[in-house]
Amino acid sequence: MSDLLERLRGRGWRMTAQRRVVAEVLDGEHVHLTADEVHARAVAKLPEISRATVYNTLGELVSLGEVIEVSTDKRAKRYDPNAHRPHQHLVCGQCGAIRDVHPSGNPLADLPDTERFGFTISDVEVTYRGVCPNCAGA
Amino acid sequence: MSDLLERLRGRGWRMTAQRRVVAEVLDGEHVHLTADEVHARAVAKLPEISRATVYNTLGELVSLGEVIEVSTDKRAKRYDPNAHRPHQHLVCGQCGAIRDVHPSGNPLADLPDTERFGFTISDVEVTYRGVCPNCAGA
DNA sequence: ACTTGACTTAGACATTGTCTATCGTAGGAT
DNA sequence: ATCCTACGATAGACAATGTCTAAGTCAAGT
């Protein structure tokens, strides 16, 4: 599991108990946690950890490109540790479940030059919305 | 400009000064305003209008499918009155400028069945991120 | 014009995120 | 091994955005 910790150490990250805990939380379960959920899980492992530290650490991980911020939900940002394989998200509008999915083509190619208005495009974010089998069945 | 107002009236919307003002603000400029910006512009036309009413009215317009909620920016939701032509957004990461763009194909088709996990997909949200000519030039 | 239920209001409250001043500590230097 | 120091952590205030409530107001049907 510690590929993440290894990489961070390799980048000269100063390793602290708090940062380790946050990294472990993210690395442990490949779900999409909100900052507060990360905080809650971190507190379980290290009760003194503060909210600010979790936010700071998450922000640093995002800057380092180790995790991705997603805002599928209109409320809080979520953090996706699966940053090394480009992927998109499939969101259930009822229960809020999120799945990672992998596109067939390159979505960047779908935008013709005439629609780029001189922008230099670096990234595309694609979110499919629908209803998951669970919610549809009920 | 009052296609919007017409449609709303036709749907049995109870027409009040506040709702008219909010609808006019959205219908007037085809930009992507935050709820607070809508409120500010509404106050300019009708000083007594309250924040709650603006939020309520925006929520209703979204439910009715007359405007779309977009969260390109990580902060506030933005409201896009251009709900009747499917489109996507192009966002400048530096200045936050947002442009509507029109896709060449149907992005829904890009997700193979094997990646749908039983979801019934109803919508795709695509956001291209990059740098606008203005910011790139500077 | 009257009545009624839907709409509006002000402001408290909730949630999420940021900032600051202070304290603690990881890791290099000695 | 111990000390130093700069970087990180902390608590809690603050800010931004959004939601809720209780009471007052008004559009529209009768």
XYZ file of C-alpha atoms (C1' of nucleotides) in Angstrom:
336
model
C 0.000 0.000 0.000
C 2.856 2.354 0.578
C 3.651 3.290 -2.944
C 2.142 6.608 -2.038
C 4.265 7.075 1.067
C 7.363 6.012 -0.862
C 6.736 8.506 -3.592
C 6.132 11.279 -1.129
C 9.276 10.522 0.799
C 11.157 10.470 -2.483
C 9.952 13.966 -3.200
C 11.422 15.319 -0.018
C 8.167 15.459 1.844
C 8.789 15.906 5.492
C 7.116 12.878 6.996
C 4.998 13.440 10.049
C 2.563 11.226 11.868
C -0.304 13.393 10.622
C 0.686 13.256 6.994
C 1.237 9.554 7.178
C -2.218 9.049 8.582
C -3.871 11.148 5.901
C -1.969 9.351 3.179
C -2.917 6.006 4.664
C -6.568 6.917 4.814
C -6.562 7.856 1.156
C -4.460 4.939 0.093
C -6.415 2.447 2.146
C -9.849 2.538 0.603
C -10.304 3.522 -2.957
C -13.446 5.425 -2.386
C -14.126 9.096 -2.797
C -14.038 10.746 0.572
C -14.867 14.301 1.497
C -12.352 16.287 3.501
C -14.432 15.768 6.597
C -14.634 12.043 6.060
C -10.890 11.926 5.671
C -10.642 13.905 8.876
C -12.962 11.530 10.705
C -10.958 8.486 9.637
C -7.722 10.228 10.457
C -8.954 11.101 13.935
C -9.710 7.436 14.496
C -6.063 6.643 13.979
C -4.568 9.756 15.514
C -6.985 11.567 17.806
C -5.078 14.830 18.071
C -5.022 15.571 14.366
C -6.657 18.872 13.509
C -8.991 19.779 10.755
C -6.633 22.391 9.333
C -3.897 19.824 8.971
C -6.153 17.505 7.039
C -7.144 20.308 4.709
C -3.536 21.386 4.285
C -2.338 17.886 3.616
C -5.090 17.183 1.132
C -4.229 20.416 -0.639
C -0.591 19.426 -0.829
C -1.417 15.993 -2.159
C -3.523 17.611 -4.842
C -0.685 19.979 -5.772
C 1.696 17.085 -5.995
C -0.726 15.348 -8.329
C -1.126 12.392 -6.003
C -4.829 12.790 -5.532
C -7.532 14.440 -7.589
C -10.185 16.774 -6.352
C -13.608 15.985 -7.697
C -16.813 17.895 -7.188
C -19.438 15.492 -8.374
C -21.631 16.395 -5.496
C -22.614 20.004 -5.142
C -21.595 20.102 -1.535
C -18.100 19.179 -0.526
C -15.085 18.400 -2.637
C -14.117 14.760 -2.705
C -10.656 13.325 -2.945
C -9.795 10.565 -5.336
C -6.507 8.776 -4.686
C -6.628 7.046 -8.043
C -4.744 9.847 -9.752
C -2.433 7.831 -11.924
C -4.924 6.286 -14.289
C -7.005 8.858 -16.126
C -10.616 8.160 -15.437
C -14.030 9.655 -15.206
C -16.876 9.415 -12.759
C -20.281 7.868 -12.773
C -22.578 9.321 -10.150
C -25.931 8.112 -8.869
C -28.255 11.048 -8.509
C -30.221 9.375 -5.752
C -27.771 7.797 -3.333
C -24.695 9.724 -4.424
C -22.632 6.619 -5.135
C -19.577 7.288 -7.241
C -17.795 4.811 -9.518
C -14.643 5.295 -11.488
C -15.035 4.503 -15.156
C -12.559 4.427 -18.000
C -13.333 6.179 -21.224
C -13.037 4.484 -24.564
C -11.618 7.401 -26.486
C -9.865 10.616 -25.715
C -12.539 13.122 -24.751
C -10.212 15.998 -25.553
C -10.569 15.074 -29.181
C -14.304 15.696 -29.057
C -13.862 19.439 -28.979
C -13.246 20.813 -32.470
C -10.746 23.631 -32.881
C -13.491 25.986 -33.893
C -14.981 25.583 -30.441
C -11.784 26.220 -28.528
C -11.828 30.012 -28.696
C -8.073 30.192 -28.451
C -7.958 28.364 -25.152
C -5.067 26.058 -24.443
C -6.880 23.048 -23.103
C -5.086 20.856 -20.636
C -7.731 18.704 -19.120
C -11.268 17.428 -19.394
C -13.493 16.446 -16.574
C -16.378 14.154 -17.437
C -19.141 13.182 -15.072
C -21.900 10.810 -16.086
C -25.067 11.142 -14.060
C -27.771 8.586 -13.679
C -29.277 6.063 -11.339
C -27.406 3.083 -9.959
C -28.864 -0.437 -10.082
C -29.526 -0.386 -6.360
C -31.653 2.725 -6.443
C -33.355 1.712 -9.684
C -34.334 -1.637 -8.196
C -35.948 -0.142 -5.115
C -36.520 38.143 -23.836
C -39.585 36.903 -22.097
C -39.788 33.446 -23.513
C -38.714 32.385 -20.085
C -41.409 34.357 -18.307
C -43.990 33.070 -20.779
C -43.034 29.490 -20.202
C -43.117 29.915 -16.471
C -46.512 31.530 -16.549
C -47.698 28.718 -18.753
C -46.655 26.231 -16.153
C -48.795 27.812 -13.515
C -46.009 29.607 -11.784
C -47.357 32.197 -9.438
C -45.799 35.367 -10.740
C -44.342 37.711 -8.195
C -42.125 40.729 -8.501
C -39.231 38.777 -6.986
C -39.491 35.858 -9.340
C -39.814 38.119 -12.308
C -36.658 39.949 -11.302
C -34.671 36.754 -10.854
C -35.878 35.419 -14.181
C -34.989 38.705 -15.852
C -31.511 38.718 -14.395
C -30.856 35.236 -15.730
C -32.497 35.865 -19.035
C -30.811 39.204 -19.525
C -27.150 38.331 -19.724
C -26.112 34.934 -20.868
C -23.251 34.618 -18.480
C -22.775 32.202 -15.642
C -23.648 33.904 -12.401
C -23.302 32.637 -8.881
C -26.310 32.784 -6.608
C -24.830 35.813 -4.894
C -24.269 37.599 -8.156
C -27.839 36.924 -9.132
C -28.871 38.301 -5.783
C -26.762 41.426 -6.235
C -28.281 42.132 -9.646
C -31.747 41.388 -8.348
C -31.284 43.790 -5.457
C -30.366 46.489 -7.942
C -33.794 46.119 -9.508
C -35.783 45.336 -6.397
C -34.001 46.381 -3.207
C -36.163 44.456 -0.782
C -35.552 41.062 -2.293
C -34.061 38.604 0.158
C -31.300 36.121 -0.267
C -33.531 33.192 0.611
C -35.933 34.087 -2.159
C -33.167 34.173 -4.713
C -31.950 30.767 -3.598
C -35.463 29.391 -3.608
C -36.245 30.769 -7.020
C -33.018 29.513 -8.515
C -33.740 26.095 -7.077
C -37.178 26.108 -8.628
C -35.860 27.182 -11.992
C -33.390 24.317 -11.855
C -36.147 21.851 -10.970
C -38.215 23.100 -13.845
C -35.274 22.563 -16.154
C -35.117 26.205 -17.130
C -31.606 26.781 -15.896
C -28.689 24.468 -15.251
C -26.525 24.369 -12.200
C -22.849 24.156 -12.980
C -19.967 23.788 -10.586
C -16.982 24.572 -12.718
C -15.471 26.567 -9.962
C -14.899 24.838 -6.674
C -16.602 27.553 -4.722
C -20.138 28.515 -5.556
C -22.607 26.934 -7.898
C -23.249 28.922 -11.042
C -26.475 29.189 -12.949
C -26.627 28.820 -16.664
C -29.834 30.013 -18.315
C -28.927 28.410 -21.615
C -30.635 25.155 -20.684
C -32.349 24.406 -23.955
C -29.313 23.773 -26.116
C -27.110 20.999 -24.745
C -23.653 22.355 -24.255
C -20.483 22.021 -22.289
C -18.157 24.406 -20.552
C -14.672 25.655 -21.171
C -13.069 27.134 -18.098
C -9.925 29.204 -17.722
C -7.980 27.970 -14.732
C -6.448 31.370 -14.137
C -9.165 33.987 -14.474
C -12.131 31.657 -14.135
C -13.728 32.734 -17.409
C -16.386 30.347 -18.619
C -17.488 29.815 -22.221
C -20.216 27.638 -23.540
C -19.074 25.226 -26.197
C -20.953 22.750 -28.328
C -19.758 19.196 -28.640
C -19.241 17.523 -31.962
C -20.580 14.122 -31.012
C -22.725 12.684 -28.298
C -20.515 12.241 -25.265
C -22.903 9.669 -23.830
C -21.787 7.339 -26.595
C -18.221 7.404 -25.316
C -19.032 5.228 -22.363
C -19.157 1.569 -23.372
C -21.802 -0.653 -21.829
C -19.155 -2.620 -19.987
C -18.290 0.518 -18.071
C -21.824 1.376 -17.061
C -22.122 -1.010 -14.126
C -25.850 -1.253 -14.526
C -26.397 2.471 -14.135
C -29.131 4.139 -16.129
C -27.307 7.153 -17.433
C -29.300 10.250 -18.117
C -26.765 12.979 -18.473
C -23.126 13.835 -18.978
C -21.382 16.887 -17.738
C -18.201 17.828 -19.527
C -15.836 20.565 -18.453
C -12.742 21.414 -20.412
C -10.060 23.156 -18.390
C -7.264 25.246 -19.723
C -5.994 28.770 -20.143
C -7.804 31.448 -22.082
C -6.047 33.589 -24.723
C -6.092 36.601 -22.432
C -4.294 34.896 -19.596
C -1.928 33.068 -21.932
C -0.955 36.321 -23.596
C -0.069 38.034 -20.336
C -63.325 42.592 -2.007
C -62.222 38.538 0.497
C -59.807 34.412 1.464
C -56.311 31.251 1.315
C -52.358 29.012 0.527
C -48.312 29.936 -1.677
C -44.555 33.299 -1.529
C -41.273 36.418 0.885
C -38.673 38.040 4.599
C -34.919 38.568 8.158
C -32.003 36.410 10.403
C -30.423 32.321 12.847
C -28.167 28.260 11.754
C -25.313 24.708 9.229
C -21.617 23.221 6.420
C -17.372 23.628 4.210
C -13.193 25.757 3.826
C -9.310 29.334 5.065
C -6.324 31.999 7.989
C -3.465 33.311 11.974
C -0.658 33.130 15.900
C 1.514 29.943 18.607
C 3.512 25.625 19.740
C 5.813 21.263 18.501
C 8.928 18.397 16.070
C 11.598 16.027 11.996
C 15.765 15.739 10.449
C 20.176 17.858 9.523
C 24.239 19.834 11.977
C 27.450 19.356 15.698
C 23.203 11.544 21.264
C 21.824 16.255 21.567
C 20.706 20.711 19.780
C 18.718 23.976 16.271
C 15.796 25.644 13.207
C 12.627 25.826 9.739
C 8.703 23.538 8.514
C 4.518 21.458 10.059
C 0.529 21.076 13.445
C -2.804 23.065 16.420
C -7.089 25.520 18.102
C -10.123 28.378 17.097
C -11.657 32.589 14.837
C -13.240 33.883 10.523
C -15.291 33.657 5.779
C -18.200 32.009 2.119
C -22.051 29.563 0.680
C -26.244 27.548 1.434
C -30.584 26.012 4.336
C -34.254 26.545 7.542
C -37.910 28.703 10.409
C -41.528 31.528 12.035
C -44.119 35.250 10.907
C -45.816 38.520 7.697
C -47.506 39.517 2.715
C -49.756 39.032 -1.498
C -51.430 36.808 -6.230
C -55.142 34.892 -7.966
C -59.413 32.431 -7.717
C -64.245 33.044 -5.880
